[in-house]
Amino acid sequence: MVRKYTARIVESGGEGIRLEPTGDSTIPDQPNEINLLGLAVALALGSAGYEHHPEPRNTELQTIEGLLAGTATMPWRARSTEATPAGDEETSAPETAAFVVCERSEAGVSRCKVEHLPVPTR
């Protein structure tokens, strides 16, 4: 059985990013699996062009558990990208956002990637 963890990546105004797990996400309860998922999320963020924010992490408040649960802002930021060419704003495509998408095996091995997915409408 493969378990999933999917969370929207939300910029937190100069402080870093926060993850917003989706309703169908499962967060492991075993310390080793939590650490492996946290590491896989960090590797996916790095591969997708995110980098550490210059502000150091507060280890008392910014824990891996808090990151995965969406209660902690972590010192990561998207690298600056080139500006969108003028005229591209008027498309009828649905709004998308960056999400980290992970699949975890029964052994606790996580494979994560960052994808741009449609934002659910409320």
CSV table of N, CA, C and O in Angstrom, one decimal:
chain,number,residue,atom,x,y,z
A,1,MET,N,0.8,-1.2,0.0
A,1,MET,CA,0.0,0.0,0.0
A,1,MET,C,0.9,1.3,0.0
A,1,MET,O,1.8,1.4,0.8
A,2,VAL,N,0.6,2.2,-0.9
A,2,VAL,CA,1.4,3.4,-1.0
A,2,VAL,C,0.6,4.5,-0.3
A,2,VAL,O,-0.6,4.7,-0.5
A,3,ARG,N,1.2,5.2,0.6
A,3,ARG,CA,0.6,6.3,1.3
A,3,ARG,C,1.1,7.6,0.7
A,3,ARG,O,2.2,7.7,0.2
A,4,LYS,N,0.2,8.6,0.7
A,4,LYS,CA,0.5,9.9,0.0
A,4,LYS,C,0.6,11.0,1.0
A,4,LYS,O,-0.1,11.0,2.0
A,5,TYR,N,1.4,11.9,0.7
A,5,TYR,CA,1.5,13.2,1.4
A,5,TYR,C,1.6,14.3,0.3
A,5,TYR,O,2.5,14.3,-0.5
A,6,THR,N,0.6,15.2,0.3
A,6,THR,CA,0.5,16.3,-0.7
A,6,THR,C,0.2,17.5,0.1
A,6,THR,O,-0.6,17.6,0.9
A,7,ALA,N,1.0,18.6,-0.2
A,7,ALA,CA,0.8,19.8,0.5
A,7,ALA,C,1.2,21.0,-0.4
A,7,ALA,O,2.1,21.0,-1.2
A,8,ARG,N,0.3,22.0,-0.4
A,8,ARG,CA,0.5,23.2,-1.1
A,8,ARG,C,1.7,24.0,-0.5
A,8,ARG,O,1.8,24.1,0.8
A,9,ILE,N,2.6,24.6,-1.3
A,9,ILE,CA,3.7,25.4,-0.8
A,9,ILE,C,3.2,26.8,-0.8
A,9,ILE,O,2.9,27.4,-1.8
A,10,VAL,N,3.2,27.4,0.4
A,10,VAL,CA,2.7,28.8,0.6
A,10,VAL,C,3.9,29.7,1.1
A,10,VAL,O,4.5,29.4,2.1
A,11,GLU,N,4.1,30.8,0.3
A,11,GLU,CA,5.1,31.7,0.7
A,11,GLU,C,4.6,32.5,1.9
A,11,GLU,O,3.5,32.9,2.0
A,12,SER,N,5.4,32.7,2.9
A,12,SER,CA,5.0,33.4,4.2
A,12,SER,C,5.8,34.7,4.3
A,12,SER,O,6.7,34.8,5.2
A,13,GLY,N,5.5,35.6,3.5
A,13,GLY,CA,6.0,37.0,3.5
A,13,GLY,C,7.4,37.2,4.1
A,13,GLY,O,7.5,37.8,5.2
A,14,GLY,N,8.4,36.8,3.4
A,14,GLY,CA,9.8,37.0,3.9
A,14,GLY,C,10.3,36.1,4.9
A,14,GLY,O,11.5,36.1,5.3
A,15,GLU,N,9.4,35.3,5.5
A,15,GLU,CA,9.9,34.4,6.6
A,15,GLU,C,10.3,33.0,6.1
A,15,GLU,O,11.0,32.3,6.7
A,16,GLY,N,9.8,32.7,4.9
A,16,GLY,CA,10.1,31.3,4.3
A,16,GLY,C,8.8,30.8,3.7
A,16,GLY,O,8.0,31.5,3.1
A,17,ILE,N,8.6,29.5,3.8
A,17,ILE,CA,7.5,28.8,3.3
A,17,ILE,C,6.8,28.0,4.4
A,17,ILE,O,7.4,27.6,5.4
A,18,ARG,N,5.5,27.7,4.1
A,18,ARG,CA,4.7,26.8,5.0
A,18,ARG,C,4.0,25.8,4.1
A,18,ARG,O,3.6,26.2,3.0
A,19,LEU,N,3.9,24.6,4.5
A,19,LEU,CA,3.2,23.6,3.8
A,19,LEU,C,1.8,23.5,4.3
A,19,LEU,O,1.5,23.5,5.5
A,20,GLU,N,0.8,23.4,3.4
A,20,GLU,CA,-0.6,23.2,3.7
A,20,GLU,C,-1.0,21.8,3.2
A,20,GLU,O,-1.3,21.7,2.0
A,21,PRO,N,-1.0,20.8,4.1
A,21,PRO,CA,-1.3,19.4,3.6
A,21,PRO,C,-2.7,19.4,3.1
A,21,PRO,O,-3.6,20.0,3.7
A,22,THR,N,-3.0,18.6,2.1
A,22,THR,CA,-4.3,18.4,1.6
A,22,THR,C,-5.1,17.4,2.5
A,22,THR,O,-4.4,16.7,3.3
A,23,GLY,N,-6.4,17.3,2.4
A,23,GLY,CA,-7.2,16.5,3.3
A,23,GLY,C,-6.9,15.0,3.2
A,23,GLY,O,-7.1,14.3,4.2
A,24,ASP,N,-6.3,14.6,2.1
A,24,ASP,CA,-6.0,13.1,1.9
A,24,ASP,C,-4.6,12.8,2.3
A,24,ASP,O,-4.2,11.6,2.1
A,25,SER,N,-3.8,13.7,2.8
A,25,SER,CA,-2.4,13.5,3.1
A,25,SER,C,-2.4,12.7,4.4
A,25,SER,O,-3.1,12.9,5.4
A,26,THR,N,-1.4,11.8,4.5
A,26,THR,CA,-1.1,11.1,5.7
A,26,THR,C,0.3,11.4,6.2
A,26,THR,O,1.2,11.4,5.4
A,27,ILE,N,0.4,11.8,7.5
A,27,ILE,CA,1.7,12.1,8.1
A,27,ILE,C,2.1,11.0,9.0
A,27,ILE,O,1.3,10.5,9.8
A,28,PRO,N,3.3,10.4,8.8
A,28,PRO,CA,3.7,9.3,9.6
A,28,PRO,C,3.7,9.6,11.1
A,28,PRO,O,3.8,10.8,11.4
A,29,ASP,N,3.6,8.6,11.9
A,29,ASP,CA,3.7,8.8,13.3
A,29,ASP,C,5.0,8.2,13.9
A,29,ASP,O,5.2,8.5,15.1
A,30,GLN,N,5.8,7.5,13.2
A,30,GLN,CA,7.0,7.0,13.7
A,30,GLN,C,8.2,8.0,13.4
A,30,GLN,O,8.3,8.5,12.3
A,31,PRO,N,9.0,8.3,14.4
A,31,PRO,CA,10.1,9.3,14.2
A,31,PRO,C,10.9,9.0,13.0
A,31,PRO,O,11.3,10.0,12.3
A,32,ASN,N,11.3,7.8,12.7
A,32,ASN,CA,12.2,7.5,11.6
A,32,ASN,C,11.5,7.9,10.2
A,32,ASN,O,12.1,8.5,9.4
A,33,GLU,N,10.2,7.5,10.1
A,33,GLU,CA,9.4,7.8,8.9
A,33,GLU,C,9.2,9.3,8.8
A,33,GLU,O,9.2,9.8,7.7
A,34,ILE,N,9.0,10.0,9.9
A,34,ILE,CA,8.8,11.5,9.8
A,34,ILE,C,10.1,12.1,9.3
A,34,ILE,O,10.1,12.9,8.4
A,35,ASN,N,11.3,11.7,9.8
A,35,ASN,CA,12.5,12.2,9.3
A,35,ASN,C,12.8,11.9,7.9
A,35,ASN,O,13.3,12.7,7.1
A,36,LEU,N,12.4,10.7,7.4
A,36,LEU,CA,12.6,10.3,6.0
A,36,LEU,C,11.7,11.1,5.1
A,36,LEU,O,12.2,11.6,4.0
A,37,LEU,N,10.5,11.3,5.5
A,37,LEU,CA,9.6,12.2,4.7
A,37,LEU,C,10.1,13.6,4.7
A,37,LEU,O,10.1,14.2,3.6
A,38,GLY,N,10.5,14.1,5.8
A,38,GLY,CA,11.0,15.5,5.9
A,38,GLY,C,12.2,15.7,5.0
A,38,GLY,O,12.4,16.7,4.3
A,39,LEU,N,13.1,14.7,4.9
A,39,LEU,CA,14.3,14.7,4.1
A,39,LEU,C,13.9,14.7,2.6
A,39,LEU,O,14.4,15.4,1.8
A,40,ALA,N,12.9,13.8,2.3
A,40,ALA,CA,12.5,13.7,0.9
A,40,ALA,C,11.8,15.0,0.4
A,40,ALA,O,12.0,15.5,-0.7
A,41,VAL,N,11.1,15.7,1.3
A,41,VAL,CA,10.4,17.0,1.0
A,41,VAL,C,11.5,18.0,0.8
A,41,VAL,O,11.5,18.7,-0.2
A,42,ALA,N,12.6,18.0,1.6
A,42,ALA,CA,13.7,19.0,1.5
A,42,ALA,C,14.4,18.8,0.1
A,42,ALA,O,14.7,19.7,-0.6
A,43,LEU,N,14.6,17.5,-0.2
A,43,LEU,CA,15.3,17.2,-1.5
A,43,LEU,C,14.5,17.6,-2.7
A,43,LEU,O,15.0,18.2,-3.7
A,44,ALA,N,13.2,17.4,-2.6
A,44,ALA,CA,12.3,17.8,-3.7
A,44,ALA,C,12.3,19.3,-3.8
A,44,ALA,O,12.3,19.9,-4.9
A,45,LEU,N,12.2,20.0,-2.7
A,45,LEU,CA,12.2,21.5,-2.8
A,45,LEU,C,13.5,22.0,-3.4
A,45,LEU,O,13.5,22.9,-4.2
A,46,GLY,N,14.7,21.4,-3.0
A,46,GLY,CA,15.9,21.8,-3.6
A,46,GLY,C,16.0,21.5,-5.1
A,46,GLY,O,16.5,22.4,-5.8
A,47,SER,N,15.5,20.4,-5.5
A,47,SER,CA,15.5,20.0,-6.9
A,47,SER,C,14.6,21.0,-7.7
A,47,SER,O,14.8,21.2,-8.9
A,48,ALA,N,13.6,21.5,-7.1
A,48,ALA,CA,12.6,22.4,-7.7
A,48,ALA,C,13.1,23.9,-7.7
A,48,ALA,O,12.3,24.7,-8.1
A,49,GLY,N,14.2,24.1,-7.2
A,49,GLY,CA,14.7,25.5,-7.2
A,49,GLY,C,14.5,26.3,-5.9
A,49,GLY,O,14.7,27.5,-5.9
A,50,TYR,N,14.1,25.7,-4.9
A,50,TYR,CA,14.0,26.4,-3.6
A,50,TYR,C,15.3,26.3,-2.9
A,50,TYR,O,16.1,25.4,-3.1
A,51,GLU,N,15.6,27.4,-2.1
A,51,GLU,CA,16.9,27.4,-1.4
A,51,GLU,C,16.6,27.9,0.0
A,51,GLU,O,15.5,28.4,0.3
A,52,HIS,N,17.6,27.7,0.9
A,52,HIS,CA,17.5,28.2,2.3
A,52,HIS,C,17.4,29.7,2.3
A,52,HIS,O,18.2,30.4,1.6
A,53,HIS,N,16.5,30.2,3.1
A,53,HIS,CA,16.4,31.6,3.4
A,53,HIS,C,17.6,32.0,4.2
A,53,HIS,O,18.1,31.2,5.0
A,54,PRO,N,18.1,33.2,4.1
A,54,PRO,CA,19.2,33.6,4.9
A,54,PRO,C,19.0,33.5,6.4
A,54,PRO,O,19.9,33.4,7.2
A,55,GLU,N,17.7,33.7,6.9
A,55,GLU,CA,17.4,33.6,8.3
A,55,GLU,C,17.6,32.2,8.8
A,55,GLU,O,17.0,31.2,8.2
A,56,PRO,N,18.3,31.9,9.9
A,56,PRO,CA,18.5,30.5,10.4
A,56,PRO,C,17.2,30.0,10.9
A,56,PRO,O,16.3,30.7,11.4
A,57,ARG,N,17.1,28.7,11.0
A,57,ARG,CA,15.9,28.0,11.5
A,57,ARG,C,15.9,28.0,13.0
A,57,ARG,O,16.9,27.8,13.6
A,58,ASN,N,14.8,28.3,13.6
A,58,ASN,CA,14.6,28.2,15.1
A,58,ASN,C,14.2,26.8,15.4
A,58,ASN,O,13.1,26.4,15.2
A,59,THR,N,15.2,26.0,15.9
A,59,THR,CA,15.0,24.6,16.1
A,59,THR,C,13.9,24.3,17.2
A,59,THR,O,13.4,23.1,17.2
A,60,GLU,N,13.6,25.2,18.0
A,60,GLU,CA,12.6,25.0,19.0
A,60,GLU,C,11.2,25.1,18.5
A,60,GLU,O,10.3,24.4,18.9
A,61,LEU,N,11.0,26.0,17.5
A,61,LEU,CA,9.7,26.2,16.9
A,61,LEU,C,9.5,25.5,15.5
A,61,LEU,O,8.4,25.1,15.2
A,62,GLN,N,10.6,25.5,14.8
A,62,GLN,CA,10.5,25.0,13.4
A,62,GLN,C,11.0,23.6,13.3
A,62,GLN,O,12.1,23.3,13.0
A,63,THR,N,10.1,22.6,13.6
A,63,THR,CA,10.4,21.2,13.6
A,63,THR,C,9.9,20.6,12.3
A,63,THR,O,9.1,21.1,11.6
A,64,ILE,N,10.4,19.4,12.1
A,64,ILE,CA,10.0,18.6,10.9
A,64,ILE,C,8.5,18.3,11.1
A,64,ILE,O,7.8,18.4,10.1
A,65,GLU,N,8.1,17.9,12.3
A,65,GLU,CA,6.7,17.6,12.5
A,65,GLU,C,5.8,18.8,12.2
A,65,GLU,O,4.8,18.7,11.6
A,66,GLY,N,6.3,20.0,12.6
A,66,GLY,CA,5.5,21.2,12.4
A,66,GLY,C,5.5,21.5,10.9
A,66,GLY,O,4.4,22.0,10.4
A,67,LEU,N,6.6,21.3,10.2
A,67,LEU,CA,6.6,21.6,8.7
A,67,LEU,C,5.6,20.7,8.0
A,67,LEU,O,4.8,21.1,7.2
A,68,LEU,N,5.6,19.4,8.3
A,68,LEU,CA,4.7,18.4,7.6
A,68,LEU,C,3.3,18.7,8.0
A,68,LEU,O,2.4,18.5,7.2
A,69,ALA,N,3.0,19.1,9.2
A,69,ALA,CA,1.6,19.4,9.7
A,69,ALA,C,1.1,20.7,9.2
A,69,ALA,O,-0.1,21.0,9.3
A,70,GLY,N,2.0,21.6,8.7
A,70,GLY,CA,1.6,22.9,8.3
A,70,GLY,C,1.5,24.0,9.4
A,70,GLY,O,0.9,25.0,9.2
A,71,THR,N,2.1,23.7,10.5
A,71,THR,CA,2.1,24.6,11.6
A,71,THR,C,3.3,25.5,11.8
A,71,THR,O,3.4,26.4,12.6
A,72,ALA,N,4.4,25.1,11.0
A,72,ALA,CA,5.6,25.8,11.1
A,72,ALA,C,6.0,26.4,9.8
A,72,ALA,O,5.9,25.8,8.7
A,73,THR,N,6.6,27.6,9.8
A,73,THR,CA,7.2,28.2,8.6
A,73,THR,C,8.6,27.9,8.6
A,73,THR,O,9.3,28.0,9.7
A,74,MET,N,9.1,27.4,7.5
A,74,MET,CA,10.5,27.0,7.4
A,74,MET,C,11.3,28.0,6.5
A,74,MET,O,10.7,28.5,5.6
A,75,PRO,N,12.6,28.1,6.8
A,75,PRO,CA,13.4,29.1,6.1
A,75,PRO,C,13.8,28.6,4.7
A,75,PRO,O,15.0,28.4,4.5
A,76,TRP,N,12.9,28.5,3.8
A,76,TRP,CA,13.1,28.2,2.4
A,76,TRP,C,12.4,29.2,1.6
A,76,TRP,O,11.5,29.8,2.0
A,77,ARG,N,13.0,29.5,0.4
A,77,ARG,CA,12.3,30.4,-0.5
A,77,ARG,C,12.6,30.0,-1.9
A,77,ARG,O,13.6,29.3,-2.2
A,78,ALA,N,11.7,30.4,-2.8
A,78,ALA,CA,11.9,30.1,-4.2
A,78,ALA,C,13.0,31.0,-4.8
A,78,ALA,O,13.0,32.1,-4.4
A,79,ARG,N,13.8,30.4,-5.6
A,79,ARG,CA,14.8,31.3,-6.2
A,79,ARG,C,14.1,32.2,-7.1
A,79,ARG,O,13.1,31.9,-7.7
A,80,SER,N,14.6,33.4,-7.3
A,80,SER,CA,14.0,34.4,-8.2
A,80,SER,C,14.0,33.8,-9.6
A,80,SER,O,14.9,33.2,-10.1
A,81,THR,N,12.8,34.1,-10.3
A,81,THR,CA,12.6,33.6,-11.6
A,81,THR,C,12.5,34.8,-12.5
A,81,THR,O,12.2,35.9,-12.1
A,82,GLU,N,12.6,34.6,-13.8
A,82,GLU,CA,12.4,35.7,-14.8
A,82,GLU,C,11.0,36.1,-14.8
A,82,GLU,O,10.1,35.3,-14.6
A,83,ALA,N,10.8,37.4,-15.1
A,83,ALA,CA,9.4,37.9,-15.1
A,83,ALA,C,8.6,37.3,-16.3
A,83,ALA,O,9.2,36.9,-17.3
A,84,THR,N,7.3,37.2,-16.1
A,84,THR,CA,6.4,36.6,-17.1
A,84,THR,C,6.3,37.7,-18.2
A,84,THR,O,6.1,38.8,-17.9
A,85,PRO,N,6.5,37.3,-19.5
A,85,PRO,CA,6.3,38.2,-20.6
A,85,PRO,C,5.0,38.9,-20.6
A,85,PRO,O,4.0,38.3,-20.2
A,86,ALA,N,4.9,40.2,-21.0
A,86,ALA,CA,3.7,40.9,-21.0
A,86,ALA,C,2.7,40.2,-21.9
A,86,ALA,O,3.1,39.7,-23.0
A,87,GLY,N,1.4,40.3,-21.6
A,87,GLY,CA,0.4,39.7,-22.4
A,87,GLY,C,0.0,38.3,-22.0
A,87,GLY,O,-1.0,37.7,-22.5
A,88,ASP,N,0.7,37.6,-21.2
A,88,ASP,CA,0.4,36.3,-20.8
A,88,ASP,C,-0.6,36.1,-19.7
A,88,ASP,O,-1.0,35.1,-19.3
A,89,GLU,N,-1.0,37.3,-19.1
A,89,GLU,CA,-1.9,37.2,-18.0
A,89,GLU,C,-3.3,36.8,-18.4
A,89,GLU,O,-4.1,36.3,-17.5
A,90,GLU,N,-3.7,37.0,-19.6
A,90,GLU,CA,-5.1,36.8,-20.0
A,90,GLU,C,-5.3,35.4,-20.6
A,90,GLU,O,-5.6,35.3,-21.7
A,91,THR,N,-5.1,34.4,-19.8
A,91,THR,CA,-5.4,33.0,-20.2
A,91,THR,C,-6.6,32.5,-19.4
A,91,THR,O,-6.9,32.9,-18.3
A,92,SER,N,-7.2,31.5,-20.0
A,92,SER,CA,-8.4,31.0,-19.3
A,92,SER,C,-8.0,29.7,-18.5
A,92,SER,O,-8.9,29.0,-18.0
A,93,ALA,N,-6.7,29.4,-18.4
A,93,ALA,CA,-6.3,28.2,-17.7
A,93,ALA,C,-6.6,28.4,-16.2
A,93,ALA,O,-6.6,29.5,-15.7
A,94,PRO,N,-6.9,27.3,-15.5
A,94,PRO,CA,-7.2,27.4,-14.1
A,94,PRO,C,-5.9,27.9,-13.3
A,94,PRO,O,-4.8,27.6,-13.7
A,95,GLU,N,-6.1,28.5,-12.2
A,95,GLU,CA,-5.0,29.0,-11.4
A,95,GLU,C,-4.3,27.7,-10.8
A,95,GLU,O,-5.0,26.8,-10.4
A,96,THR,N,-3.0,27.8,-10.8
A,96,THR,CA,-2.2,26.7,-10.3
A,96,THR,C,-1.3,27.2,-9.2
A,96,THR,O,-1.1,28.4,-9.0
A,97,ALA,N,-0.9,26.3,-8.4
A,97,ALA,CA,0.1,26.6,-7.3
A,97,ALA,C,1.1,25.4,-7.2
A,97,ALA,O,0.8,24.3,-7.6
A,98,ALA,N,2.2,25.7,-6.5
A,98,ALA,CA,3.2,24.7,-6.3
A,98,ALA,C,2.8,23.8,-5.1
A,98,ALA,O,2.3,24.3,-4.1
A,99,PHE,N,2.9,22.5,-5.3
A,99,PHE,CA,2.6,21.5,-4.3
A,99,PHE,C,3.7,20.5,-4.2
A,99,PHE,O,4.4,20.2,-5.2
A,100,VAL,N,4.0,20.1,-3.0
A,100,VAL,CA,5.0,19.0,-2.9
A,100,VAL,C,4.1,17.7,-2.8
A,100,VAL,O,3.1,17.6,-2.1
A,101,VAL,N,4.5,16.7,-3.7
A,101,VAL,CA,3.7,15.5,-3.8
A,101,VAL,C,4.6,14.3,-3.5
A,101,VAL,O,5.6,14.1,-4.1
A,102,CYS,N,4.2,13.5,-2.5
A,102,CYS,CA,5.1,12.4,-2.0
A,102,CYS,C,4.3,11.1,-2.0
A,102,CYS,O,3.1,11.1,-1.6
A,103,GLU,N,5.0,10.0,-2.3
A,103,GLU,CA,4.4,8.7,-2.2
A,103,GLU,C,5.4,8.0,-1.2
A,103,GLU,O,6.6,8.0,-1.4
A,104,ARG,N,4.8,7.3,-0.2
A,104,ARG,CA,5.6,6.6,0.8
A,104,ARG,C,5.3,5.1,0.7
A,104,ARG,O,4.1,4.7,0.8
A,105,SER,N,6.3,4.3,0.7
A,105,SER,CA,6.1,2.8,0.6
A,105,SER,C,5.8,2.3,2.0
A,105,SER,O,6.0,3.1,3.0
A,106,GLU,N,5.5,1.1,2.1
A,106,GLU,CA,5.3,0.5,3.5
A,106,GLU,C,6.6,0.5,4.3
A,106,GLU,O,6.5,0.6,5.5
A,107,ALA,N,7.7,0.5,3.6
A,107,ALA,CA,9.0,0.5,4.3
A,107,ALA,C,9.3,1.9,4.8
A,107,ALA,O,10.4,2.1,5.4
A,108,GLY,N,8.5,2.9,4.4
A,108,GLY,CA,8.7,4.3,4.9
A,108,GLY,C,9.6,5.1,3.9
A,108,GLY,O,9.9,6.2,4.2
A,109,VAL,N,9.9,4.5,2.8
A,109,VAL,CA,10.7,5.3,1.8
A,109,VAL,C,9.8,6.2,1.1
A,109,VAL,O,8.7,5.9,0.6
A,110,SER,N,10.2,7.5,1.0
A,110,SER,CA,9.4,8.5,0.4
A,110,SER,C,10.0,9.0,-0.9
A,110,SER,O,11.2,9.2,-1.0
A,111,ARG,N,9.2,9.2,-1.9
A,111,ARG,CA,9.7,9.8,-3.2
A,111,ARG,C,8.8,11.0,-3.4
A,111,ARG,O,7.6,10.9,-3.5
A,112,CYS,N,9.4,12.2,-3.4
A,112,CYS,CA,8.7,13.5,-3.5
A,112,CYS,C,9.1,14.3,-4.7
A,112,CYS,O,10.3,14.2,-5.2
A,113,LYS,N,8.2,15.1,-5.2
A,113,LYS,CA,8.5,16.0,-6.3
A,113,LYS,C,7.6,17.3,-6.1
A,113,LYS,O,6.6,17.2,-5.4
A,114,VAL,N,8.0,18.4,-6.7
A,114,VAL,CA,7.2,19.6,-6.7
A,114,VAL,C,6.5,19.7,-8.0
A,114,VAL,O,7.1,19.5,-9.1
A,115,GLU,N,5.2,19.8,-7.9
A,115,GLU,CA,4.4,19.9,-9.1
A,115,GLU,C,3.5,21.2,-9.0
A,115,GLU,O,3.1,21.6,-7.9
A,116,HIS,N,3.1,21.7,-10.2
A,116,HIS,CA,2.1,22.8,-10.2
A,116,HIS,C,0.8,22.2,-10.5
A,116,HIS,O,0.6,21.6,-11.6
A,117,LEU,N,-0.1,22.3,-9.6
A,117,LEU,CA,-1.4,21.7,-9.7
A,117,LEU,C,-2.5,22.7,-9.6
A,117,LEU,O,-2.3,23.8,-9.0
A,118,PRO,N,-3.7,22.4,-10.2
A,118,PRO,CA,-4.8,23.4,-10.1
A,118,PRO,C,-5.2,23.7,-8.6
A,118,PRO,O,-5.1,22.8,-7.8
A,119,VAL,N,-5.5,24.9,-8.3
A,119,VAL,CA,-5.9,25.3,-7.0
A,119,VAL,C,-7.4,25.0,-6.8
A,119,VAL,O,-8.2,25.4,-7.7
A,120,PRO,N,-7.7,24.2,-5.8
A,120,PRO,CA,-9.2,23.9,-5.6
A,120,PRO,C,-10.0,25.2,-5.4
A,120,PRO,O,-9.5,26.1,-4.7
A,121,THR,N,-11.1,25.3,-6.0
A,121,THR,CA,-12.0,26.4,-5.8
A,121,THR,C,-12.8,26.2,-4.6
A,121,THR,O,-13.2,25.1,-4.2
A,122,ARG,N,-13.1,27.3,-3.9
A,122,ARG,CA,-13.9,27.2,-2.6
A,122,ARG,C,-15.3,27.5,-2.8
A,122,ARG,O,-15.7,28.2,-3.6
